[in-house]
Short mmCIF file of C-alpha atoms and ligand atoms in Angstrom, two decimals:
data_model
loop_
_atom_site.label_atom_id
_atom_site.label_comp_id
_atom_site.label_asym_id
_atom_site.label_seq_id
_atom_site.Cartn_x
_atom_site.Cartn_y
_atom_site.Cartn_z
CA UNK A 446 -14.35 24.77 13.07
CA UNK A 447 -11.10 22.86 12.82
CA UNK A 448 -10.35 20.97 9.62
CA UNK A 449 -11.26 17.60 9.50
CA UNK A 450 -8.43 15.52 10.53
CA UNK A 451 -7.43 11.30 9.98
CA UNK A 452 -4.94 8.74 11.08
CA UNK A 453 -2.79 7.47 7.89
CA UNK A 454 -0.54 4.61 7.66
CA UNK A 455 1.81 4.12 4.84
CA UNK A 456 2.59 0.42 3.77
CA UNK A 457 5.67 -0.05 2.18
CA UNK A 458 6.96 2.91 3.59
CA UNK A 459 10.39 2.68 3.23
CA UNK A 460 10.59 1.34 -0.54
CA UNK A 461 10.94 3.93 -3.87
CA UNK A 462 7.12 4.92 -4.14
CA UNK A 463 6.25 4.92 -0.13
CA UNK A 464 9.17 7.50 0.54
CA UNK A 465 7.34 9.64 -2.19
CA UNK A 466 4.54 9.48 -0.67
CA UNK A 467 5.21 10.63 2.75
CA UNK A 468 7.09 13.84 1.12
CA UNK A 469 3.80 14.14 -1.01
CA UNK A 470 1.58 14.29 2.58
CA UNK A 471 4.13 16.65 3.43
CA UNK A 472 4.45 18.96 1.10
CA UNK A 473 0.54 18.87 0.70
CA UNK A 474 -0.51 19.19 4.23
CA UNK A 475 -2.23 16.52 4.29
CA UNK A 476 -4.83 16.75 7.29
CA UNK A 477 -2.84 13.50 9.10
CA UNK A 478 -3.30 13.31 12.80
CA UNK A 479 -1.29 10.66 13.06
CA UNK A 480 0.81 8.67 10.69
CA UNK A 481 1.79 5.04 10.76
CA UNK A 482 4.84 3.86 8.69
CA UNK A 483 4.77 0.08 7.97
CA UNK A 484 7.09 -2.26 5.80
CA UNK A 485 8.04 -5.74 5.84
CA UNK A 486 10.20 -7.43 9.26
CA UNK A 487 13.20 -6.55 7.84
CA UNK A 488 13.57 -2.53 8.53
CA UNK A 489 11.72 -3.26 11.65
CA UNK A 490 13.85 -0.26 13.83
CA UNK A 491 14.28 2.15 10.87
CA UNK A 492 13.47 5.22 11.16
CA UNK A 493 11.71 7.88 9.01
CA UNK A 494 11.15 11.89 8.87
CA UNK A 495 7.67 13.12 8.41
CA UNK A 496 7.40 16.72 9.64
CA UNK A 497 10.43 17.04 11.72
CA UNK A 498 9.52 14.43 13.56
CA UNK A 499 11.50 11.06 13.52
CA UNK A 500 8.89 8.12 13.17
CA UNK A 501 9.88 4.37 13.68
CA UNK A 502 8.95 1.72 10.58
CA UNK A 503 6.66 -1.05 11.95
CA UNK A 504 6.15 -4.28 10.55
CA UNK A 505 2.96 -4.75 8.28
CA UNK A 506 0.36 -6.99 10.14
CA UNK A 507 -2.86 -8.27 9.82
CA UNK A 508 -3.87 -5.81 12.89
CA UNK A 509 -1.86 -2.74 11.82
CA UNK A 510 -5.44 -0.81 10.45
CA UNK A 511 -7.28 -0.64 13.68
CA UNK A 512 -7.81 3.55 14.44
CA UNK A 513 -6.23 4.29 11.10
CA UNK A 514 -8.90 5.89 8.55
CA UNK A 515 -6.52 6.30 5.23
CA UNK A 516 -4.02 3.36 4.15
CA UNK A 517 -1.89 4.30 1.13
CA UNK A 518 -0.33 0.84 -0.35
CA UNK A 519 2.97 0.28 -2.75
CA UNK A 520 4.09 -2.88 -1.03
CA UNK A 521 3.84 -4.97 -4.16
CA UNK A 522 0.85 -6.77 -5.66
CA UNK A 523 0.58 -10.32 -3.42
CA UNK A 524 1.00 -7.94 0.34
CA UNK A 525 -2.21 -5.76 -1.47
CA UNK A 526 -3.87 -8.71 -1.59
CA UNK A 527 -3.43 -10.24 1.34
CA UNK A 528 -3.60 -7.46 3.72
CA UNK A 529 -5.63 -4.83 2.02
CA UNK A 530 -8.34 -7.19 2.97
CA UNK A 531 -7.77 -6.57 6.79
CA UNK A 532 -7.12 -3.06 6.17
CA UNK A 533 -10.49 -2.94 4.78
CA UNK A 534 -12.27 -5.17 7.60
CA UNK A 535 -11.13 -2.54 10.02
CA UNK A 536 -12.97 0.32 8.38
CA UNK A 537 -9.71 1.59 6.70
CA UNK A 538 -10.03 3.13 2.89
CA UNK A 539 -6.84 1.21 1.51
CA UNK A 540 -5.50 3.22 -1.88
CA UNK A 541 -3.43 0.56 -3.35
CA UNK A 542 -0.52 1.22 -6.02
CA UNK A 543 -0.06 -2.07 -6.79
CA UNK A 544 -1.91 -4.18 -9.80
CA UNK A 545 -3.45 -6.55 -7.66
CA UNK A 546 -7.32 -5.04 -7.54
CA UNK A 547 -7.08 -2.29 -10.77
CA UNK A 548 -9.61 -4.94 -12.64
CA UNK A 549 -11.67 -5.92 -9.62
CA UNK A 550 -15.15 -4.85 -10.95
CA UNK A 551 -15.84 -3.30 -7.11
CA UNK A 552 -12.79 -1.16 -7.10
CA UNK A 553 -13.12 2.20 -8.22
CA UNK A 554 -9.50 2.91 -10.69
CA UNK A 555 -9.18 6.64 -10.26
CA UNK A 556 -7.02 9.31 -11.40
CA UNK A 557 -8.60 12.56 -10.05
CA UNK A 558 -8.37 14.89 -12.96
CA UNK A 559 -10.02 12.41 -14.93
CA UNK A 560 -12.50 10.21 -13.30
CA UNK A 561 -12.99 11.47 -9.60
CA UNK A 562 -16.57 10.84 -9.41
CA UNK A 563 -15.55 7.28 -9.03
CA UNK A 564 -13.84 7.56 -5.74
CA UNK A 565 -17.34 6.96 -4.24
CA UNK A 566 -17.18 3.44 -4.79
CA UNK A 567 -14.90 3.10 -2.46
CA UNK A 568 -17.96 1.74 -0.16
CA UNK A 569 -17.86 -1.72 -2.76
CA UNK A 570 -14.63 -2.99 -0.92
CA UNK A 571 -12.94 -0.44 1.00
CA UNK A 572 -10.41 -0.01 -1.61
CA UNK A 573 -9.44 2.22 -4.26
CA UNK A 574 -6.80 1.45 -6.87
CA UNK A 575 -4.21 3.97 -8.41
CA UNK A 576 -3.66 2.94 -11.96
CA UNK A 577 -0.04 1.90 -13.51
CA UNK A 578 2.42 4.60 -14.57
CA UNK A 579 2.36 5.09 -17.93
CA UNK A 580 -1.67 4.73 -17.99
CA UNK A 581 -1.69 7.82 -15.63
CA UNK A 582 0.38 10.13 -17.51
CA UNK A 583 -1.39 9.14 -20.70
CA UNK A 584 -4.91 9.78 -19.63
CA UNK A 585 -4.19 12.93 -18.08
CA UNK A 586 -3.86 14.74 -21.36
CA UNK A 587 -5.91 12.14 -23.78
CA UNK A 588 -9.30 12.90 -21.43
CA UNK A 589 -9.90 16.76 -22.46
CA UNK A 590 -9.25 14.94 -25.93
CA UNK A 591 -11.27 12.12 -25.81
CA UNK A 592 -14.43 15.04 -23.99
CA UNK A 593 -14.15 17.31 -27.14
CA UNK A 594 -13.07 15.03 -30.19
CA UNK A 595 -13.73 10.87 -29.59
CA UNK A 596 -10.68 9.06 -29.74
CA UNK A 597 -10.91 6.03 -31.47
CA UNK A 598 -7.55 4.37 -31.52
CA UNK A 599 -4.60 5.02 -29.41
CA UNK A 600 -0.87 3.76 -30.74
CA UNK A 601 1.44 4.14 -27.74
CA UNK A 602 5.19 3.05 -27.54
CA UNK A 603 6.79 4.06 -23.68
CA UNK A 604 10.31 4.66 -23.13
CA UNK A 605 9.91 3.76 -19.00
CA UNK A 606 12.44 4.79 -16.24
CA UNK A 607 14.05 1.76 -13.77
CA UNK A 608 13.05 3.75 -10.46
CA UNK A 609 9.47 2.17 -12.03
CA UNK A 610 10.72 -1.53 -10.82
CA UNK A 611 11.86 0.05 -7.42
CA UNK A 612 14.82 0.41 -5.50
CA UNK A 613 16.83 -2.21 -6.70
CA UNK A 614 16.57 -1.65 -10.07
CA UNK A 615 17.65 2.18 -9.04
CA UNK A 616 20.84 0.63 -7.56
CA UNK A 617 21.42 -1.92 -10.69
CA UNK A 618 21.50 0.82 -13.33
CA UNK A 619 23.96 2.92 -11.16
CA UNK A 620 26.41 0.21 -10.75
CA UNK A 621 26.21 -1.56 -14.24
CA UNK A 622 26.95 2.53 -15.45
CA UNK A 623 30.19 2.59 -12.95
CA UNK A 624 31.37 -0.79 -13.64
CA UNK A 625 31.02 -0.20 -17.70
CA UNK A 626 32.46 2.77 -17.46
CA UNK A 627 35.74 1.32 -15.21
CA UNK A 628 36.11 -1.25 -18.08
CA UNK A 629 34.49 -3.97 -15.60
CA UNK A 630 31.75 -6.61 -16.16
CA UNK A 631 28.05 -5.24 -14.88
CA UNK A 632 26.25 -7.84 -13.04
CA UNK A 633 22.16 -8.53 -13.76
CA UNK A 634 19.91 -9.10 -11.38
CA UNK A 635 17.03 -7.71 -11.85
CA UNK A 636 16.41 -7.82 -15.33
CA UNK A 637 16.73 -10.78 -17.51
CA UNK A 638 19.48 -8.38 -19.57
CA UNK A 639 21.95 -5.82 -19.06
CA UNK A 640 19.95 -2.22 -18.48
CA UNK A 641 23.19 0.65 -19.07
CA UNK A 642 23.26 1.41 -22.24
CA UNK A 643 20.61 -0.76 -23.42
CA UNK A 644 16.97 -0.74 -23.62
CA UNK A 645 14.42 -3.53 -22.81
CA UNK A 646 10.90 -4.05 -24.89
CA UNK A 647 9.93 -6.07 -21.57
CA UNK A 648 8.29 -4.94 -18.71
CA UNK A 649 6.11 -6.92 -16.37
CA UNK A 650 6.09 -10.40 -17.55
CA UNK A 651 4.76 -11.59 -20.92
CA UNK A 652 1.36 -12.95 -21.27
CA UNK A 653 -0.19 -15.73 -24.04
CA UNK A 654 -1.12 -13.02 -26.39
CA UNK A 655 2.14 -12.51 -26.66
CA UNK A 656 1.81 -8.54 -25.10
CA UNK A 657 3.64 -7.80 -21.81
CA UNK A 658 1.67 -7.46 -18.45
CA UNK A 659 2.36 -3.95 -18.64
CA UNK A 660 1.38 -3.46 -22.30
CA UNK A 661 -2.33 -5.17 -21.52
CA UNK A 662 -2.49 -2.36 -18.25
CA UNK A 663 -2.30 0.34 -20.22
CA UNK A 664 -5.04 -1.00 -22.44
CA UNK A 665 -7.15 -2.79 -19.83
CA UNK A 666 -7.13 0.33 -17.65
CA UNK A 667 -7.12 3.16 -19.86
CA UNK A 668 -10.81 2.00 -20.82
CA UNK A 669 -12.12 1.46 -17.44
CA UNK A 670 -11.08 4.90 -16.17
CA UNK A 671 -12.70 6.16 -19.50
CA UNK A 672 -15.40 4.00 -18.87
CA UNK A 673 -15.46 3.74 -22.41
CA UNK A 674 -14.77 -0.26 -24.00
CA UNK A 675 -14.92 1.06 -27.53
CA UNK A 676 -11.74 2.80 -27.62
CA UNK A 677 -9.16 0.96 -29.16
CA UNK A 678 -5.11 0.85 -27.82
CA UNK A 679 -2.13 -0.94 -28.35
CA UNK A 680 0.89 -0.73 -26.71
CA UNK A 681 5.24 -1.40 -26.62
CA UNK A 682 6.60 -0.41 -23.10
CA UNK A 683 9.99 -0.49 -23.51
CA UNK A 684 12.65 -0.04 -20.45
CA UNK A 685 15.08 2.70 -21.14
CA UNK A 686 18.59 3.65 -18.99
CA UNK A 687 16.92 6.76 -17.26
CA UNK A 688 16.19 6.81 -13.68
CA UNK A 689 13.23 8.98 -12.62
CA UNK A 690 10.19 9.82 -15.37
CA UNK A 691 8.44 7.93 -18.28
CA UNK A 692 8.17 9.09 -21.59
CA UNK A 693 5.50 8.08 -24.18
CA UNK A 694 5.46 8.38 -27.93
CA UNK A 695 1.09 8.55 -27.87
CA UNK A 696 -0.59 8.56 -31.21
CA UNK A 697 -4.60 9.04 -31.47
CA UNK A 698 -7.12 8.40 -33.65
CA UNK A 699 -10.52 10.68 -33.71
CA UNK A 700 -13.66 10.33 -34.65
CA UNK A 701 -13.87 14.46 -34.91
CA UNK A 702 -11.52 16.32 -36.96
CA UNK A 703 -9.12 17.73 -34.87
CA UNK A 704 -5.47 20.20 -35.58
CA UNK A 705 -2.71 20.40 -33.60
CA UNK A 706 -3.16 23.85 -32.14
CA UNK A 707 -6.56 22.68 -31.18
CA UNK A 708 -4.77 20.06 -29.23
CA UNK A 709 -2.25 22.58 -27.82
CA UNK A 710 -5.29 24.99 -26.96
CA UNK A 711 -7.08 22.75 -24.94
CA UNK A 712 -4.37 21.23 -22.80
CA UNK A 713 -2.93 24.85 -21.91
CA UNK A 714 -5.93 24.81 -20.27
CA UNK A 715 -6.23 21.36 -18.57
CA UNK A 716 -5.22 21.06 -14.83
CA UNK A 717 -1.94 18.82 -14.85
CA UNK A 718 -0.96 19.26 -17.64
CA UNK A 719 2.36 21.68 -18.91
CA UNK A 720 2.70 21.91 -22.62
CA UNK A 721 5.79 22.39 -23.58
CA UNK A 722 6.02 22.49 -27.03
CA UNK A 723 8.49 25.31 -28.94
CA UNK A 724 10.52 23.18 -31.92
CA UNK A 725 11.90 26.44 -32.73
CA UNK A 726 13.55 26.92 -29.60
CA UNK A 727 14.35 23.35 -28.95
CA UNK A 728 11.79 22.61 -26.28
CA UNK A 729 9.95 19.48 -25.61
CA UNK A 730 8.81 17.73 -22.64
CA UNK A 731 12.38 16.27 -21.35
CA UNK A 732 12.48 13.41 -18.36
CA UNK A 733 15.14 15.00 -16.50
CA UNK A 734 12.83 18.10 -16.25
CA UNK A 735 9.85 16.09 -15.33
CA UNK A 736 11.64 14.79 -12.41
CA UNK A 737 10.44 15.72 -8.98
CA UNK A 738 7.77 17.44 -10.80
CA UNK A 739 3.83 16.55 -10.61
CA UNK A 740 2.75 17.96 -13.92
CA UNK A 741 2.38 16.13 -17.10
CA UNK A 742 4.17 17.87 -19.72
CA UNK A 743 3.17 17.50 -23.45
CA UNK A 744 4.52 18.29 -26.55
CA UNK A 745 5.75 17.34 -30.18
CA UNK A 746 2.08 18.15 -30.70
CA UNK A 747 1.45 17.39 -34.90
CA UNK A 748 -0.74 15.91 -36.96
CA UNK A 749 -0.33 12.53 -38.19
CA UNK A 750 -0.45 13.13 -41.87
CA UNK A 751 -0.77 9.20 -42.82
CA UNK A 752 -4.40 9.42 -41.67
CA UNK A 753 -7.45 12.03 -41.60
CA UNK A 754 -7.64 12.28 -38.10
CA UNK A 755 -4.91 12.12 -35.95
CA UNK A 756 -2.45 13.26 -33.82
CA UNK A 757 1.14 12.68 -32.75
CA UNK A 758 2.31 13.51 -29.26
CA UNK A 759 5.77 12.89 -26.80
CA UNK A 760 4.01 12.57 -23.02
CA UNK A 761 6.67 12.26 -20.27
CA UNK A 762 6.08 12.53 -16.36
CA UNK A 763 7.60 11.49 -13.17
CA UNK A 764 6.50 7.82 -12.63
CA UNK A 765 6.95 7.73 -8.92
CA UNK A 766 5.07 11.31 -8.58
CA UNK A 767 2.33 11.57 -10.90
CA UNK A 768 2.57 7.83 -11.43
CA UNK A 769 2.11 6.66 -8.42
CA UNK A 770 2.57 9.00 -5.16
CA UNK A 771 1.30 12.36 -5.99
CA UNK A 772 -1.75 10.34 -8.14
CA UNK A 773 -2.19 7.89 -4.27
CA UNK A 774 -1.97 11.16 -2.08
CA UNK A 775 -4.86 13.14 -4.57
CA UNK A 776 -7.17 10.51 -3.82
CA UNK A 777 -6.59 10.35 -0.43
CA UNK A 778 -7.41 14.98 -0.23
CA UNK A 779 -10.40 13.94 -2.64
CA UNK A 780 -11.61 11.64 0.05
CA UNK A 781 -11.09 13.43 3.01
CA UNK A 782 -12.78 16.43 1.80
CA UNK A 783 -15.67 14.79 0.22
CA UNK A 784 -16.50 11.25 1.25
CA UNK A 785 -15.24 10.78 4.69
P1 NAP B 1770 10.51 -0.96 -3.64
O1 NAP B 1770 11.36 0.26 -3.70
O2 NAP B 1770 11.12 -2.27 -3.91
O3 NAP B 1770 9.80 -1.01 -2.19
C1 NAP B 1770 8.99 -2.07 -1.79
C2 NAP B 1770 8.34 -1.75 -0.45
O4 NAP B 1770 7.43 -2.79 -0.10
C3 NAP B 1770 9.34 -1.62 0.69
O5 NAP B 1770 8.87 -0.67 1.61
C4 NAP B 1770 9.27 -3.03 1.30
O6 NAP B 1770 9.64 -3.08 2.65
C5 NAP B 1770 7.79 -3.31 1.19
N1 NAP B 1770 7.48 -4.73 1.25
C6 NAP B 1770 7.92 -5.70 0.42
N2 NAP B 1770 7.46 -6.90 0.83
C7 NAP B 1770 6.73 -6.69 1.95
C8 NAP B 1770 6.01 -7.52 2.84
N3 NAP B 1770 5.93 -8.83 2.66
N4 NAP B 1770 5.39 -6.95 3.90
C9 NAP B 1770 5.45 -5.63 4.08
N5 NAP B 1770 6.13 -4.77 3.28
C10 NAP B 1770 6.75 -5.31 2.21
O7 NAP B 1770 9.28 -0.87 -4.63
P2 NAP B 1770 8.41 0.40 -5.12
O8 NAP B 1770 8.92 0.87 -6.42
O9 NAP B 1770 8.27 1.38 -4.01
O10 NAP B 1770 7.04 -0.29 -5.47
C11 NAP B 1770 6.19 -0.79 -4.51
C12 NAP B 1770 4.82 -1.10 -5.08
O11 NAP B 1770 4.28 0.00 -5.78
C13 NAP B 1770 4.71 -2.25 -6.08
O12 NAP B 1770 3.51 -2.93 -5.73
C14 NAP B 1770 4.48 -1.67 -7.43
O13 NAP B 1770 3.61 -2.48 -8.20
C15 NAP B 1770 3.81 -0.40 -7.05
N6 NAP B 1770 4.16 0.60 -8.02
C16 NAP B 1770 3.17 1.16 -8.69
C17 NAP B 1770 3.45 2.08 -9.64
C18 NAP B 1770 2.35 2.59 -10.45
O14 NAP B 1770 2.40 2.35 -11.61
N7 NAP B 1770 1.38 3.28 -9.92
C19 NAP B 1770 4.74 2.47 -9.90
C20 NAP B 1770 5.77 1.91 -9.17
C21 NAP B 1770 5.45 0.95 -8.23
P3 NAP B 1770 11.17 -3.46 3.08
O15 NAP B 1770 12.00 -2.22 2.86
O16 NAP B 1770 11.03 -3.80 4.52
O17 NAP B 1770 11.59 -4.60 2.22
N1 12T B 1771 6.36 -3.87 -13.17
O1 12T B 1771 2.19 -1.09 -10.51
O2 12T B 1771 8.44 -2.29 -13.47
O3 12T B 1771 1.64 -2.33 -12.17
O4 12T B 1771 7.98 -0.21 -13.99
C1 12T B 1771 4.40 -0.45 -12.14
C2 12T B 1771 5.67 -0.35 -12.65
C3 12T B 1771 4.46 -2.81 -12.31
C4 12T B 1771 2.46 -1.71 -11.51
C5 12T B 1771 7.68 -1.34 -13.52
C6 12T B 1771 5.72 -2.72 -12.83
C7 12T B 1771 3.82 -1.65 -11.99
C8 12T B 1771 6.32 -1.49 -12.99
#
């Protein structure tokens, strides 16, 4: 018997995220029969490599899901929500990537080493959700954690790559570096300040609490995919001048008493997760060697000493891998193999 086999379209194929994902179907042999590269009208005649073979962007429609079994979404939040919709109608699974239905009550918000029992919910709507960036990377390691010794608080502070904004923002930080460097004035225009050589405590816009959109993810989501309200966590996300991974200064709070070599134990153990951790020998988890990478690496494992029970730990990861395409393409081989 052959393997089971489906017809995938990528939307928002040719931005930051969707070219990670095709190279993650790739590299993962995905069980595509077919795939379907979509984007907006403007790269209409571009084409893209998937396999060898040269495939030609289409535009994004309301009847671009008919046949196709798998849509994988990073389009931005406002094309989710208008098309995902039609995606759905048509008896498509649509993983999105953007924020648009994370919260919806009916959409499962999965990351698969943590809460892949959810996928099956993907019968509410016909849509899964992929959580934000730094929320990914940070549950991956807190869940063995939170199993074994109850967190009760989480402090987090993220020092978050541009590539996270897209494209553009790719492109800004390269030329505001040249021009600075050349003794010329950058230009801005896709943050409200100058990125090189700076850093930003804004990302996402800010809300009436007075907490960026991206701070109130990471504590809006990290409890549904622990499906756990009681857990307390605050947030700073914080743009820095790196291009590809986010790292995290995560501190916890237990309700168990827990050591630091506990901690390290127990994620040398946990699927997707790299500790790397050796003060002596100057090793901690380092963006640039996250990069291209699907692992979560963790280290600066210690206790905090202000209180009785917690911990202090430096999380980084690729944001467009782990954070977004590797994460999409994991629930797409969960589905496949066990709810299709
Ligand atoms: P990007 O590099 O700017 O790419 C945007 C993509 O969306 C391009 O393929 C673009 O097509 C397409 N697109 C834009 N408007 C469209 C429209 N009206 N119809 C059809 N296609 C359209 O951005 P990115 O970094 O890849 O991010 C894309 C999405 O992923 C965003 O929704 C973002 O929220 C999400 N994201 C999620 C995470 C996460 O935390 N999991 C991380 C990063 C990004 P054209 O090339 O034709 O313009
Ligand atoms: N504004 O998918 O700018 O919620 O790094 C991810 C990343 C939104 C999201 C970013 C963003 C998302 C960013």
């Amino acid at each position: 018997m052959g393997r089971k086999m489906v017809n995938v379209a990528v939307a928002g194929a040719t931005g930051a995220v969707g070219n990670q994902m095709i190279a993650c179907l790739e590299e993962c042999d995905f069980p595509a029969q077919s795939i379907k590269l979509l984007a907006s009208s403007r790269s209409v005649g571009k084409k893209l490599r998937f396999k060898g073979n040269e495939i030609a962007v289409e535009e994004l429609t309301e009847n671009s899901f008919k046949e196709i079994d798998i849509a994988l979404f990073s389009a931005g939040g406002g094309t989710s929500k208008t098309f995902a919709p039609f995606a759905a109608k048509d008896g498509c699974v649509v993983i999105d990537n953007s924020s648009a239905w994370r919260m919806d009550p009916d959409v499962p918000l999965v990351v698969p080493e943590v809460n892949p029992h959810a996928i099956a919910q993907h019968t509410n709507k016909g849509i899964i959700a992929n959580p934000n960036c730094s929320t990914i990377q940070m549950v991956v390691p807190l869940c063995p954690i939170h199993k074994q010794y109850s967190i009760k608080r989480i402090v987090v502070s993220t020092y978050q790559a541009v590539s996270g904004t897209g494209k553009k923002a790719i492109d800004e930080l390269f030329d505001q570096t040249r021009a600075l460097l050349n003794f010329q004035d950058p230009e801005n225009n896709v943050y409200p300040h100058r990125i090189a050589f700076n850093c930003l405590p804004h990302i996402d816009v800010f809300q009436d609490n007075g907490y960026t959109k991206e701070e109130m993810k990471m504590v809006n989501e990290t409890r549904k995919i622990f499906e756990d309200e009681t857990i307390a966590v605050t947030a700073t996300t914080v743009r820095v001048p790196v291009f590809y991974s986010h790292s995290e200064s995560v501190n916890i709070e237990t309700r168990q008493h827990v050591t630091a070599q506990q901690v390290r134990d127990l994620l040398a153990k946990t699927p997707g997760v790299k500790v790397v951790d050796d003060p002596a020998g100057n090793a901690y988890p380092l963006a640039i060697d996250a990069a291209g990478k699907d692992e979560t690496l963790v280290g600066r494992i210690r206790q905090d000493e202000s209180i009785d029970n917690g911990i202090n730990m430096w999380v980084v990861a690729d944001n467009i891998r782990k954070g977004a395409a590797t994460n999409a393409v994991q629930i797409a081989q969960l589905l496949v193999s066990k709810y299709l």
